[in-house]
Amino acid sequence: MLKTDIADYTNLTCTNLMIKLKILLKKLPNGDKLKFYATREQFDNIKKPFAKNPYRFQGEQVGDNRYYISIYKNLKG
């Protein structure tokens, strides 16, 4: 079941999604997470850059070409 209150970025190019994520994550308070839907291609391209400190990446396939992504901004310390 898809949640409708979560951003859907499946229509963005991978480059535009990376730019958007960098802006959103910079503004995100430590300890919070960013949730959105992405395509398989987007998932593959963003997984590695956001799987290292200060972030934690989680992705779950929810359709043929649809992934539910959570990127946590870890507390520094």
JSON list of C-alpha atoms in Angstrom, two decimals:
[
{"chain": "A", "resi": 1, "resn": "MET", "atom": "CA", "xyz": [0.00, 0.00, 0.00]},
{"chain": "A", "resi": 2, "resn": "LEU", "atom": "CA", "xyz": [1.42, 3.36, -1.02]},
{"chain": "A", "resi": 3, "resn": "LYS", "atom": "CA", "xyz": [1.31, 6.30, 1.32]},
{"chain": "A", "resi": 4, "resn": "THR", "atom": "CA", "xyz": [0.05, 9.44, -0.41]},
{"chain": "A", "resi": 5, "resn": "ASP", "atom": "CA", "xyz": [1.63, 11.96, 1.98]},
{"chain": "A", "resi": 6, "resn": "ILE", "atom": "CA", "xyz": [5.16, 11.02, 0.88]},
{"chain": "A", "resi": 7, "resn": "ALA", "atom": "CA", "xyz": [6.92, 12.94, -1.89]},
{"chain": "A", "resi": 8, "resn": "ASP", "atom": "CA", "xyz": [7.04, 11.27, -5.29]},
{"chain": "A", "resi": 9, "resn": "TYR", "atom": "CA", "xyz": [10.26, 12.09, -7.16]},
{"chain": "A", "resi": 10, "resn": "THR", "atom": "CA", "xyz": [9.88, 9.42, -9.86]},
{"chain": "A", "resi": 11, "resn": "ASN", "atom": "CA", "xyz": [9.46, 12.09, -12.54]},
{"chain": "A", "resi": 12, "resn": "LEU", "atom": "CA", "xyz": [12.86, 13.73, -11.84]},
{"chain": "A", "resi": 13, "resn": "THR", "atom": "CA", "xyz": [16.06, 12.92, -13.66]},
{"chain": "A", "resi": 14, "resn": "CYS", "atom": "CA", "xyz": [18.79, 11.39, -11.51]},
{"chain": "A", "resi": 15, "resn": "THR", "atom": "CA", "xyz": [20.78, 14.64, -11.65]},
{"chain": "A", "resi": 16, "resn": "ASN", "atom": "CA", "xyz": [17.81, 16.76, -10.58]},
{"chain": "A", "resi": 17, "resn": "LEU", "atom": "CA", "xyz": [16.98, 14.31, -7.81]},
{"chain": "A", "resi": 18, "resn": "MET", "atom": "CA", "xyz": [20.55, 14.46, -6.46]},
{"chain": "A", "resi": 19, "resn": "ILE", "atom": "CA", "xyz": [20.42, 18.26, -6.41]},
{"chain": "A", "resi": 20, "resn": "LYS", "atom": "CA", "xyz": [17.03, 18.24, -4.69]},
{"chain": "A", "resi": 21, "resn": "LEU", "atom": "CA", "xyz": [18.19, 15.71, -2.10]},
{"chain": "A", "resi": 22, "resn": "LYS", "atom": "CA", "xyz": [21.34, 17.66, -1.27]},
{"chain": "A", "resi": 23, "resn": "ILE", "atom": "CA", "xyz": [19.28, 20.82, -0.69]},
{"chain": "A", "resi": 24, "resn": "LEU", "atom": "CA", "xyz": [16.62, 19.04, 1.37]},
{"chain": "A", "resi": 25, "resn": "LEU", "atom": "CA", "xyz": [19.11, 17.09, 3.46]},
{"chain": "A", "resi": 26, "resn": "LYS", "atom": "CA", "xyz": [21.17, 20.20, 4.19]},
{"chain": "A", "resi": 27, "resn": "LYS", "atom": "CA", "xyz": [18.05, 21.79, 5.71]},
{"chain": "A", "resi": 28, "resn": "LEU", "atom": "CA", "xyz": [16.98, 18.62, 7.55]},
{"chain": "A", "resi": 29, "resn": "PRO", "atom": "CA", "xyz": [17.64, 18.66, 11.30]},
{"chain": "A", "resi": 30, "resn": "ASN", "atom": "CA", "xyz": [19.98, 15.99, 12.68]},
{"chain": "A", "resi": 31, "resn": "GLY", "atom": "CA", "xyz": [18.07, 12.88, 13.71]},
{"chain": "A", "resi": 32, "resn": "ASP", "atom": "CA", "xyz": [15.26, 13.39, 11.16]},
{"chain": "A", "resi": 33, "resn": "LYS", "atom": "CA", "xyz": [14.64, 11.50, 7.95]},
{"chain": "A", "resi": 34, "resn": "LEU", "atom": "CA", "xyz": [13.61, 12.32, 4.41]},
{"chain": "A", "resi": 35, "resn": "LYS", "atom": "CA", "xyz": [11.05, 9.94, 2.84]},
{"chain": "A", "resi": 36, "resn": "PHE", "atom": "CA", "xyz": [10.13, 9.71, -0.84]},
{"chain": "A", "resi": 37, "resn": "TYR", "atom": "CA", "xyz": [9.37, 7.45, -3.78]},
{"chain": "A", "resi": 38, "resn": "ALA", "atom": "CA", "xyz": [11.91, 6.86, -6.55]},
{"chain": "A", "resi": 39, "resn": "THR", "atom": "CA", "xyz": [12.46, 4.66, -9.59]},
{"chain": "A", "resi": 40, "resn": "ARG", "atom": "CA", "xyz": [14.92, 1.76, -9.80]},
{"chain": "A", "resi": 41, "resn": "GLU", "atom": "CA", "xyz": [17.42, 3.89, -11.72]},
{"chain": "A", "resi": 42, "resn": "GLN", "atom": "CA", "xyz": [17.19, 6.68, -9.13]},
{"chain": "A", "resi": 43, "resn": "PHE", "atom": "CA", "xyz": [17.50, 4.13, -6.31]},
{"chain": "A", "resi": 44, "resn": "ASP", "atom": "CA", "xyz": [20.69, 2.68, -7.83]},
{"chain": "A", "resi": 45, "resn": "ASN", "atom": "CA", "xyz": [22.23, 6.14, -8.32]},
{"chain": "A", "resi": 46, "resn": "ILE", "atom": "CA", "xyz": [21.51, 7.59, -4.88]},
{"chain": "A", "resi": 47, "resn": "LYS", "atom": "CA", "xyz": [22.11, 4.50, -2.76]},
{"chain": "A", "resi": 48, "resn": "LYS", "atom": "CA", "xyz": [25.91, 4.76, -2.55]},
{"chain": "A", "resi": 49, "resn": "PRO", "atom": "CA", "xyz": [26.34, 8.54, -1.93]},
{"chain": "A", "resi": 50, "resn": "PHE", "atom": "CA", "xyz": [23.77, 8.57, 0.88]},
{"chain": "A", "resi": 51, "resn": "ALA", "atom": "CA", "xyz": [24.81, 5.31, 2.55]},
{"chain": "A", "resi": 52, "resn": "LYS", "atom": "CA", "xyz": [27.72, 6.90, 4.41]},
{"chain": "A", "resi": 53, "resn": "ASN", "atom": "CA", "xyz": [28.03, 9.34, 7.32]},
{"chain": "A", "resi": 54, "resn": "PRO", "atom": "CA", "xyz": [26.27, 11.53, 8.20]},
{"chain": "A", "resi": 55, "resn": "TYR", "atom": "CA", "xyz": [23.44, 9.66, 6.46]},
{"chain": "A", "resi": 56, "resn": "ARG", "atom": "CA", "xyz": [21.83, 6.23, 6.63]},
{"chain": "A", "resi": 57, "resn": "PHE", "atom": "CA", "xyz": [20.01, 4.94, 3.56]},
{"chain": "A", "resi": 58, "resn": "GLN", "atom": "CA", "xyz": [17.10, 2.50, 3.42]},
{"chain": "A", "resi": 59, "resn": "GLY", "atom": "CA", "xyz": [15.14, 1.45, 0.36]},
{"chain": "A", "resi": 60, "resn": "GLU", "atom": "CA", "xyz": [12.25, -0.92, -0.15]},
{"chain": "A", "resi": 61, "resn": "GLN", "atom": "CA", "xyz": [10.75, -2.00, -3.45]},
{"chain": "A", "resi": 62, "resn": "VAL", "atom": "CA", "xyz": [7.00, -1.30, -3.47]},
{"chain": "A", "resi": 63, "resn": "GLY", "atom": "CA", "xyz": [6.22, -1.81, -7.17]},
{"chain": "A", "resi": 64, "resn": "ASP", "atom": "CA", "xyz": [7.72, -2.91, -10.47]},
{"chain": "A", "resi": 65, "resn": "ASN", "atom": "CA", "xyz": [9.72, 0.32, -10.85]},
{"chain": "A", "resi": 66, "resn": "ARG", "atom": "CA", "xyz": [8.95, 2.05, -7.57]},
{"chain": "A", "resi": 67, "resn": "TYR", "atom": "CA", "xyz": [10.98, 2.25, -4.35]},
{"chain": "A", "resi": 68, "resn": "TYR", "atom": "CA", "xyz": [10.18, 3.75, -0.97]},
{"chain": "A", "resi": 69, "resn": "ILE", "atom": "CA", "xyz": [13.33, 5.52, 0.20]},
{"chain": "A", "resi": 70, "resn": "SER", "atom": "CA", "xyz": [14.27, 6.82, 3.64]},
{"chain": "A", "resi": 71, "resn": "ILE", "atom": "CA", "xyz": [17.45, 8.79, 4.21]},
{"chain": "A", "resi": 72, "resn": "TYR", "atom": "CA", "xyz": [18.22, 9.43, 7.87]},
{"chain": "A", "resi": 73, "resn": "LYS", "atom": "CA", "xyz": [20.45, 12.32, 8.87]},
{"chain": "A", "resi": 74, "resn": "ASN", "atom": "CA", "xyz": [22.52, 10.94, 11.74]},
{"chain": "A", "resi": 75, "resn": "LEU", "atom": "CA", "xyz": [23.43, 12.85, 14.81]},
{"chain": "A", "resi": 76, "resn": "LYS", "atom": "CA", "xyz": [27.03, 14.01, 14.79]},
{"chain": "A", "resi": 77, "resn": "GLY", "atom": "CA", "xyz": [29.07, 13.29, 17.78]}
]
